[in-house]
PDB file of C-alpha atoms in Angstrom:
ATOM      1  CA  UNK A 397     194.159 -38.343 -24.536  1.00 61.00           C
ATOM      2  CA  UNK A 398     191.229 -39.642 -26.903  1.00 73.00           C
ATOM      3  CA  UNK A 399     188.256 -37.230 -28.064  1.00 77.00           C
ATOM      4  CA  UNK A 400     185.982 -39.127 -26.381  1.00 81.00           C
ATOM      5  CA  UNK A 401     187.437 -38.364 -22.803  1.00 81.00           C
ATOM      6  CA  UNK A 402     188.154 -34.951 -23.492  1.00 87.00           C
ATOM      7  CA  UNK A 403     184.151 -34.705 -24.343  1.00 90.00           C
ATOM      8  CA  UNK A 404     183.214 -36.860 -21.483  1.00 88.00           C
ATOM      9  CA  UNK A 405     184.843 -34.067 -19.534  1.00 89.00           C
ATOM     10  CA  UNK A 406     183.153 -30.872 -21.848  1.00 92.00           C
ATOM     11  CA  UNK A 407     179.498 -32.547 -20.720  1.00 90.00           C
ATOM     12  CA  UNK A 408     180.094 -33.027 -16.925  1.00 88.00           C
ATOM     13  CA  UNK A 409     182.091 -29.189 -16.728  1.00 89.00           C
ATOM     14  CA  UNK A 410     179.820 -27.879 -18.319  1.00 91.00           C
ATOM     15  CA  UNK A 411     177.141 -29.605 -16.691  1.00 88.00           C
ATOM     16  CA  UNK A 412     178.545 -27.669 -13.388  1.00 85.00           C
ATOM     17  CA  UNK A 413     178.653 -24.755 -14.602  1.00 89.00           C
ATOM     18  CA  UNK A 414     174.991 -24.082 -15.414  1.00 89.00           C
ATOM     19  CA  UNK A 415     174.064 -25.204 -11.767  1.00 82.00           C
ATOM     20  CA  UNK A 416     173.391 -22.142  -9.816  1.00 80.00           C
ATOM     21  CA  UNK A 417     175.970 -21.045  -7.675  1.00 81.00           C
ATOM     22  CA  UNK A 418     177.347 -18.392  -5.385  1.00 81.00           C
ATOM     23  CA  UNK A 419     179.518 -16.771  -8.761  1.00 87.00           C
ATOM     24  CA  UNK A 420     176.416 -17.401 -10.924  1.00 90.00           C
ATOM     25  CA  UNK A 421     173.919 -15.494  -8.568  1.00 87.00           C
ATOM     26  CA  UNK A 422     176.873 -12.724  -7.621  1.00 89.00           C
ATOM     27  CA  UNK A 423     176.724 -11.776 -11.577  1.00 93.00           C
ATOM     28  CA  UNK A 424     173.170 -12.205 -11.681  1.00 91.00           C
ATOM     29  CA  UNK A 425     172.196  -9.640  -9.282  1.00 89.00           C
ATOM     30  CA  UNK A 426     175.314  -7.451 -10.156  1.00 90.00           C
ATOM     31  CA  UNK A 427     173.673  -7.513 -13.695  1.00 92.00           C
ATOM     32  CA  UNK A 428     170.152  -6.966 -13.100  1.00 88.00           C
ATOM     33  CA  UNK A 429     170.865  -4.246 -10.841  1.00 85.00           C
ATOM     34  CA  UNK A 430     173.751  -2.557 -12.988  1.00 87.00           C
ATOM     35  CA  UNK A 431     173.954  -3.620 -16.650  1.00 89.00           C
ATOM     36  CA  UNK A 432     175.564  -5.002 -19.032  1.00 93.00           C
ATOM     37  CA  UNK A 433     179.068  -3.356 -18.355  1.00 92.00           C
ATOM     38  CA  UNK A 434     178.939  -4.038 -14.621  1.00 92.00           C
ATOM     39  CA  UNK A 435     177.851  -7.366 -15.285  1.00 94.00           C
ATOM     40  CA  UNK A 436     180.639  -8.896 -17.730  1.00 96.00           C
ATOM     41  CA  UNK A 437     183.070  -6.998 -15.517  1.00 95.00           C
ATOM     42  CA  UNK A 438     182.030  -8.788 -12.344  1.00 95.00           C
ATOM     43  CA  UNK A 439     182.501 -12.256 -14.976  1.00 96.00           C
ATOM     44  CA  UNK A 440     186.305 -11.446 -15.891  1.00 96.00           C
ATOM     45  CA  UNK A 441     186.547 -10.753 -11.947  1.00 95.00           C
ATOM     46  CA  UNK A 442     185.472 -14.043 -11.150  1.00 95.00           C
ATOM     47  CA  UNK A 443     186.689 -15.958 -14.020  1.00 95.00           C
ATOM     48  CA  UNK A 444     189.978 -14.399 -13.096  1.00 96.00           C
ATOM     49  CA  UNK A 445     189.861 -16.278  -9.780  1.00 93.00           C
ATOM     50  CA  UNK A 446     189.199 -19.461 -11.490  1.00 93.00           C
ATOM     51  CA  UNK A 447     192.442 -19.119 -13.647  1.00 94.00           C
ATOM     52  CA  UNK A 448     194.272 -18.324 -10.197  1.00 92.00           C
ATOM     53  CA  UNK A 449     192.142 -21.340  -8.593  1.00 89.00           C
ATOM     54  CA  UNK A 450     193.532 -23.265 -11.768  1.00 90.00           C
ATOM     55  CA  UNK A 451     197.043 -22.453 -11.226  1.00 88.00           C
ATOM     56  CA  UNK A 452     197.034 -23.640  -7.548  1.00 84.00           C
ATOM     57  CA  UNK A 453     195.214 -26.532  -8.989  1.00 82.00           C
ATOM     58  CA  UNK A 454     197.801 -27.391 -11.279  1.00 80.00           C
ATOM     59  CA  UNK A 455     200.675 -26.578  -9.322  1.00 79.00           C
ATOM     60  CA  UNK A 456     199.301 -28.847  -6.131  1.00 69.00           C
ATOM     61  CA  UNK A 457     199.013 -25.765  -4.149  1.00 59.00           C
ATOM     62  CA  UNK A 458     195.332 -25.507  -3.318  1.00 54.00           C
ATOM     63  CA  UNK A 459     195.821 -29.165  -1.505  1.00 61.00           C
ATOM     64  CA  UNK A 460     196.849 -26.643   0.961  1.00 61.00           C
ATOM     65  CA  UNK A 461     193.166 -25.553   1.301  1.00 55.00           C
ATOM     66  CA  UNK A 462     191.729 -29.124   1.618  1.00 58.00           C
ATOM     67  CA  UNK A 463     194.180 -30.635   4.457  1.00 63.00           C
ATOM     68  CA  UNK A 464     194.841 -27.594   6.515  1.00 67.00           C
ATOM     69  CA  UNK A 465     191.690 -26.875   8.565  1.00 71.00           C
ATOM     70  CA  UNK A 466     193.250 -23.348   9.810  1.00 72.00           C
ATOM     71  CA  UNK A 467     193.803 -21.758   6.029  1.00 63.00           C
ATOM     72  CA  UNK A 468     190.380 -23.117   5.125  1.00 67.00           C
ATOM     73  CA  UNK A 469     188.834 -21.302   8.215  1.00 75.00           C
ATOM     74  CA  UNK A 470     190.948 -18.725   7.588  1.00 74.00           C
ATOM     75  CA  UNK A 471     190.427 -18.027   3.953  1.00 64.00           C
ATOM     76  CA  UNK A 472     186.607 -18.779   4.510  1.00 73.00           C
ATOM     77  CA  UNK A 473     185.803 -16.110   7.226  1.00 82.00           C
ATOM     78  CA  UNK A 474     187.236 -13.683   4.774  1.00 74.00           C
ATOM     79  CA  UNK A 475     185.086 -14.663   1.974  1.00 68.00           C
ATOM     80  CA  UNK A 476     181.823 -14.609   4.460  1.00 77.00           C
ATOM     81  CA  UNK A 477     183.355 -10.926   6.046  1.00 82.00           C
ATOM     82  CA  UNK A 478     183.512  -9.614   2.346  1.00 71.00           C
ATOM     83  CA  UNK A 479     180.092 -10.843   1.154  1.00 71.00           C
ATOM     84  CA  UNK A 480     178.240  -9.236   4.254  1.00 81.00           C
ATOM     85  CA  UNK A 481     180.067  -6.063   3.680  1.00 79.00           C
ATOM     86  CA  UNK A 482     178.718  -6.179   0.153  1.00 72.00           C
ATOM     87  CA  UNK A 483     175.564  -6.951   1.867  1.00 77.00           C
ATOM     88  CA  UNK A 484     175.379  -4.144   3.871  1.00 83.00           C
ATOM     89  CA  UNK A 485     177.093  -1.180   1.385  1.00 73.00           C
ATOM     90  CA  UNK A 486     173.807  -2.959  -0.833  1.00 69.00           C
ATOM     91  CA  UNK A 487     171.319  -1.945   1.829  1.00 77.00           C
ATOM     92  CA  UNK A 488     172.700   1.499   2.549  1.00 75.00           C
ATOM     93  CA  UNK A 489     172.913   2.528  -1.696  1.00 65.00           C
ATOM     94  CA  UNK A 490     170.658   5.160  -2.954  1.00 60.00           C
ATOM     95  CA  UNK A 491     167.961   4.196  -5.265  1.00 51.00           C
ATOM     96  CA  UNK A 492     169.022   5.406  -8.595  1.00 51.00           C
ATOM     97  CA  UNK A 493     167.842   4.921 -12.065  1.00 45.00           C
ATOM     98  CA  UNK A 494     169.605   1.733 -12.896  1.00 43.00           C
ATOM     99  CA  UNK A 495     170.841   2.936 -16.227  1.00 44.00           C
ATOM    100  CA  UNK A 496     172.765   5.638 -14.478  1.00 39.00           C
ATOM    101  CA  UNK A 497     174.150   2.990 -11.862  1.00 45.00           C
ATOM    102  CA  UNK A 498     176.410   1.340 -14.041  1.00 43.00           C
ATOM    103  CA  UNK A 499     177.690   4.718 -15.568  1.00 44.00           C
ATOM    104  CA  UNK A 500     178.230   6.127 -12.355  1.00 45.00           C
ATOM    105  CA  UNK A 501     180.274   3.453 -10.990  1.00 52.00           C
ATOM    106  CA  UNK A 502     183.802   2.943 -11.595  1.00 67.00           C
ATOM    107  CA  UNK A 503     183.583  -0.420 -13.705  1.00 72.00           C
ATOM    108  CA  UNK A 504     186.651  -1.534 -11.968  1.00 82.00           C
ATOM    109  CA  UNK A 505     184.862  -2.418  -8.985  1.00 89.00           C
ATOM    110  CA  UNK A 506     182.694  -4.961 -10.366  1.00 93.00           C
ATOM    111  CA  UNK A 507     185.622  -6.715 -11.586  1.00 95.00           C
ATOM    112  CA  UNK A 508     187.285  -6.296  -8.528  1.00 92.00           C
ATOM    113  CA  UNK A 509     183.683  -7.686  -6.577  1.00 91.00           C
ATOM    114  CA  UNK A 510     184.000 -10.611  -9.024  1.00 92.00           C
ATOM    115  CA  UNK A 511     187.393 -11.608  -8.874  1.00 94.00           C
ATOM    116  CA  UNK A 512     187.706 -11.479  -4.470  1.00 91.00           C
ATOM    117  CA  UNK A 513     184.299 -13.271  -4.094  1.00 88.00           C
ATOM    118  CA  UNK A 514     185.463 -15.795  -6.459  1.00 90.00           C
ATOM    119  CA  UNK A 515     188.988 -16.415  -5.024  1.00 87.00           C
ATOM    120  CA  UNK A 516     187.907 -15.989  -1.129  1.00 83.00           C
ATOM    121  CA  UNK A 517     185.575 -19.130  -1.512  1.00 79.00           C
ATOM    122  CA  UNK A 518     187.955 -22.038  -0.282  1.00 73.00           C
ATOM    123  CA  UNK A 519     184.917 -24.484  -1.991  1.00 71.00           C
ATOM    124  CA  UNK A 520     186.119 -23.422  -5.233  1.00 78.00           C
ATOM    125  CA  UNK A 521     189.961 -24.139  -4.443  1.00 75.00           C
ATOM    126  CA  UNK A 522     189.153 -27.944  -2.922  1.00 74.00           C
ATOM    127  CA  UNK A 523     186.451 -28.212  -6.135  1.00 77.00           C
ATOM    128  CA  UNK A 524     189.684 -28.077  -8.469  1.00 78.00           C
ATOM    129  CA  UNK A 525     192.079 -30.345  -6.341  1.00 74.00           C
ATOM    130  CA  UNK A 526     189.180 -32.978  -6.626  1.00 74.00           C
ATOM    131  CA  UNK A 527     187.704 -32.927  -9.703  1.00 78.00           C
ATOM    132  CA  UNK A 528     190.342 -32.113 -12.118  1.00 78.00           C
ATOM    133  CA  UNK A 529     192.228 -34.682 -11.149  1.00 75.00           C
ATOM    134  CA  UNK A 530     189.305 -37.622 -11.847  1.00 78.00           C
ATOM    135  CA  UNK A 531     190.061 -36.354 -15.715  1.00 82.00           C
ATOM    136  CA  UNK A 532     194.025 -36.895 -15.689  1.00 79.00           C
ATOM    137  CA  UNK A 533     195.571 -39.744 -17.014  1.00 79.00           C
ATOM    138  CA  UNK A 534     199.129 -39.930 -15.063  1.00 73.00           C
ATOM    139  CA  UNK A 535     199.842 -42.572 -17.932  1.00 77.00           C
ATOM    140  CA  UNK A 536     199.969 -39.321 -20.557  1.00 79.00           C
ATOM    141  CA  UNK A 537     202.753 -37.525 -18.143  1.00 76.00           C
ATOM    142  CA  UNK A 538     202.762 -33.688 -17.576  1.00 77.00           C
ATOM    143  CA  UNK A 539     199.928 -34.024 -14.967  1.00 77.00           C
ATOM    144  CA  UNK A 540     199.871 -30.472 -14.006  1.00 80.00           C
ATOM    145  CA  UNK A 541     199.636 -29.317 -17.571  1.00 85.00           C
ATOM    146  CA  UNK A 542     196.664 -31.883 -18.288  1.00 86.00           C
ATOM    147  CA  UNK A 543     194.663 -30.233 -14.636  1.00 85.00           C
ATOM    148  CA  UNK A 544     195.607 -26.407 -16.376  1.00 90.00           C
ATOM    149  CA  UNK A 545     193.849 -27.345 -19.581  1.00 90.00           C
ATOM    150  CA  UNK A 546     191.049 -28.770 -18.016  1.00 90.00           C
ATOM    151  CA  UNK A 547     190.747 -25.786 -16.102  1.00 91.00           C
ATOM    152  CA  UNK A 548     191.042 -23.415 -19.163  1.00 94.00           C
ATOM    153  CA  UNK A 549     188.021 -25.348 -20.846  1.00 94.00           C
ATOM    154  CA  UNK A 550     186.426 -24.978 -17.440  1.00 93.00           C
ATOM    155  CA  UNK A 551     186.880 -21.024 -17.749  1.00 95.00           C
ATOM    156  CA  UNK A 552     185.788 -20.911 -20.913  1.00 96.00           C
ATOM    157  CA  UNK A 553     182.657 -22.583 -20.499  1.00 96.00           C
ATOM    158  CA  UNK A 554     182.072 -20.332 -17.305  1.00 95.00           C
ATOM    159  CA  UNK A 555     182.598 -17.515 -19.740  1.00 96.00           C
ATOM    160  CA  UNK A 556     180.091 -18.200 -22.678  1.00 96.00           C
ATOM    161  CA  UNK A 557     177.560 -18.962 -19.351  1.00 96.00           C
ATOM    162  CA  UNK A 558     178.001 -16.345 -17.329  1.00 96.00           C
ATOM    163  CA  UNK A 559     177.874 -13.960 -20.500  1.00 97.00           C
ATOM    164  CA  UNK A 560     174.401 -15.309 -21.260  1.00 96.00           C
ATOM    165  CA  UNK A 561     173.599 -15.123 -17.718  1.00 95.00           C
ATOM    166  CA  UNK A 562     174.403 -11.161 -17.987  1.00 96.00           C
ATOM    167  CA  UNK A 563     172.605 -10.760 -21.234  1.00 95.00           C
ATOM    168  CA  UNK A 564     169.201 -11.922 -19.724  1.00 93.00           C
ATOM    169  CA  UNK A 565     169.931 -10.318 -15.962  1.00 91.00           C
ATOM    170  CA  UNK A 566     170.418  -6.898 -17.640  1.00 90.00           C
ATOM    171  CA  UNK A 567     167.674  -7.076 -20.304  1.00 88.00           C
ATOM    172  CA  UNK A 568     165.466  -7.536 -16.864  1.00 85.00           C
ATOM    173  CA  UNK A 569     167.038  -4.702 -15.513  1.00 81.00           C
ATOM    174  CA  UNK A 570     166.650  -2.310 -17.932  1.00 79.00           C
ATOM    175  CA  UNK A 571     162.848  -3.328 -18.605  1.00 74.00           C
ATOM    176  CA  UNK A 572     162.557  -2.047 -14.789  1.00 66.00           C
ATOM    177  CA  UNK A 573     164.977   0.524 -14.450  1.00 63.00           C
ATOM    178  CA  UNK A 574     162.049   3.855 -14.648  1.00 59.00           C
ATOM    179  CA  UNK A 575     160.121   1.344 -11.879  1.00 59.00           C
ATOM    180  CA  UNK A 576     161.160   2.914  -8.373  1.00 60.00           C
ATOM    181  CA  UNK A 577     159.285   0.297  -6.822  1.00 61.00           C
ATOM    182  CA  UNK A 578     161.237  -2.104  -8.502  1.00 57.00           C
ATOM    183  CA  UNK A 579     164.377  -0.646  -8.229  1.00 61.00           C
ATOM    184  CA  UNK A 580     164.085  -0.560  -4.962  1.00 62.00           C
ATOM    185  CA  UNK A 581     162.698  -3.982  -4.561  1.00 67.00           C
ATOM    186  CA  UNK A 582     166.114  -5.162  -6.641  1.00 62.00           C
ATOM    187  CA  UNK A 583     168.314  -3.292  -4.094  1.00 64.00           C
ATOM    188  CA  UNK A 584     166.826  -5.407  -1.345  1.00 69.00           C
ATOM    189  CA  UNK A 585     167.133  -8.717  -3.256  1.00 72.00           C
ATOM    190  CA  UNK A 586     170.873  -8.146  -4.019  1.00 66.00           C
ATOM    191  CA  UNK A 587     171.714  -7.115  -0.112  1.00 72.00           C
ATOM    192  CA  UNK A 588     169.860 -10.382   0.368  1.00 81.00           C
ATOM    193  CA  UNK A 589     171.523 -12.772  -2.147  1.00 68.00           C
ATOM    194  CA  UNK A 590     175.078 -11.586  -0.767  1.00 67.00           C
ATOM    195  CA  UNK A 591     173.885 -11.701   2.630  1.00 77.00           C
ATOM    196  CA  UNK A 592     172.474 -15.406   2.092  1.00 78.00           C
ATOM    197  CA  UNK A 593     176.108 -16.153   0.378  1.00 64.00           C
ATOM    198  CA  UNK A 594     177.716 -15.065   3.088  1.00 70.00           C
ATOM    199  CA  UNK A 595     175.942 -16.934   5.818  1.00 79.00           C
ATOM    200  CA  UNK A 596     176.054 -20.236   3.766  1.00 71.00           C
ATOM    201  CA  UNK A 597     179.991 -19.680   3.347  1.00 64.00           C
ATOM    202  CA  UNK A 598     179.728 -19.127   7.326  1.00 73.00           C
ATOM    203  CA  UNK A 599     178.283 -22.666   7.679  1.00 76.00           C
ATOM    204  CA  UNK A 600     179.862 -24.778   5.192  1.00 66.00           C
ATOM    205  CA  UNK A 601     182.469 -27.368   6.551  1.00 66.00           C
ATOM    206  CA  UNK A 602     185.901 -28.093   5.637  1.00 56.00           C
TER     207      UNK A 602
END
C-alpha cells in the first residue's frame, strides 16, 4: 500500500470527521453543559463504539446491518428510544452550577452515554461496511486487517477532533456556568439536540 493512498485516505477520513454529526453534537452539549471530564469521557464512550463498529467492519459482520431490514429497524428504534430518554432525564435535571455538574456526576456515565449512542446508530455500522472498503486493495491480501487499520486511523482522528471539540465546548461552559439564565438556557438546548437526534434516527431509512 503506497503513501500516497494511505494519505488520500487521512484527507477524506478526516474530512468526515469534522462534519457535524450526531457523536460530534452529543459531546458538544455533554461538554458545554458538564466540562472537561464529562466531555472526554462521553469521547472514549463513543470512540469505543467506533472500535466495536470497526471490528464488525473488519470481520464482515456489520453487512448484517445493511441487508437485513429487521436488525436495522431493530437496532435503530433503540438508538432513537435511548436518545429521547436522554432527552427527557435533560429536561427534568435541576439547574446547577455547571462546575459542580461534572463533579457530582459519576464520570462513568458519560462514557457510558457516549459509547451506547455511538454503537445504537445502525448509520455508523453501514458507514464502515461502505467506505472502508473503497480504501482496500484485495490485491495486498489480509482484507480485514487493511478495513481494521483504516478504522484505527479513523478513531484516532475522531479522537484529536472530538478532544478539541471538548476543549472549546467546556471553555464556553465554564465562561457561563455563575449565569442561571444561561444555565438554564443550556439545559434546554441539550434536551433539544438529543431530542432532534432522536427524531432524525426515527426517520432515517435503511
Amino acid at each position: 500500500m503506497t503513501l500516497s493512498w494511505i494519505l488520500s485516505y487521512i484527507v477524506v477520513s478526516l474530512t468526515i470527521v469534522l462534519i457535524p454529526g450526531q457523536d460530534m453534537l452529543f459531546v458538544l452539549t455533554q461538554s458545554l453543559t458538564s466540562g472537561v471530564k464529562a466531555g472526554m469521557k462521553t469521547v472514549l464512550g463513543s470512540i469505543t463504539g467506533t472500535f466495536i463498529h470497526t471490528l464488525l467492519a473488519a470481520g464482515g459482520l456489520s453487512i448484517i446491518f445493511q441487508q437485513s431490514v429487521l436488525a436495522f429497524n431493530i437496532l435503530k428504534i433503540v438508538g432513537v428510544l435511548y436518545l429521547l430518554f436522554l432527552a427527557i432525564q435533560s429536561f427534568r435535571s435541576k439547574t446547577e452550577p455547571l462546575s459542580l455538574t461534572s463533579t457530582q456526576m459519576n464520570t462513568a456515565q458519560f462514557f457510558k452515554k457516549g459509547f451506547f449512542t455511538n454503537l445504537s446508530n445502525p448509520k455508523v455500522a453501514i458507514f464502515f461496511i461502505t467506505f472502508l472498503p473503497q480504501f482496500v486493495n484485495p490485491s495486498l491480501g489480509y482484507v480485514g486487517l487493511q478495513m481494521f487499520s483504516f478504522g484505527m486511523i479513523f478513531i484516532l482522528e475522531t479522537l484529536v477532533v472530538f478532544s478539541l471539540v471538548v476543549l472549546f465546548a467546556s471553555y464556553l461552559g465554564k465562561r457561563a456556568k455563575n449565569n442561571r439564565n444561561v444555565q438554564l438556557s443550556l439545559k434546554y438546548i441539550q434536551g433539544t439536540v438529543f431530542g432532534i437526534l432522536g427524531l432524525k434516527l426515527l426517520f432515517t431509512d435503511h
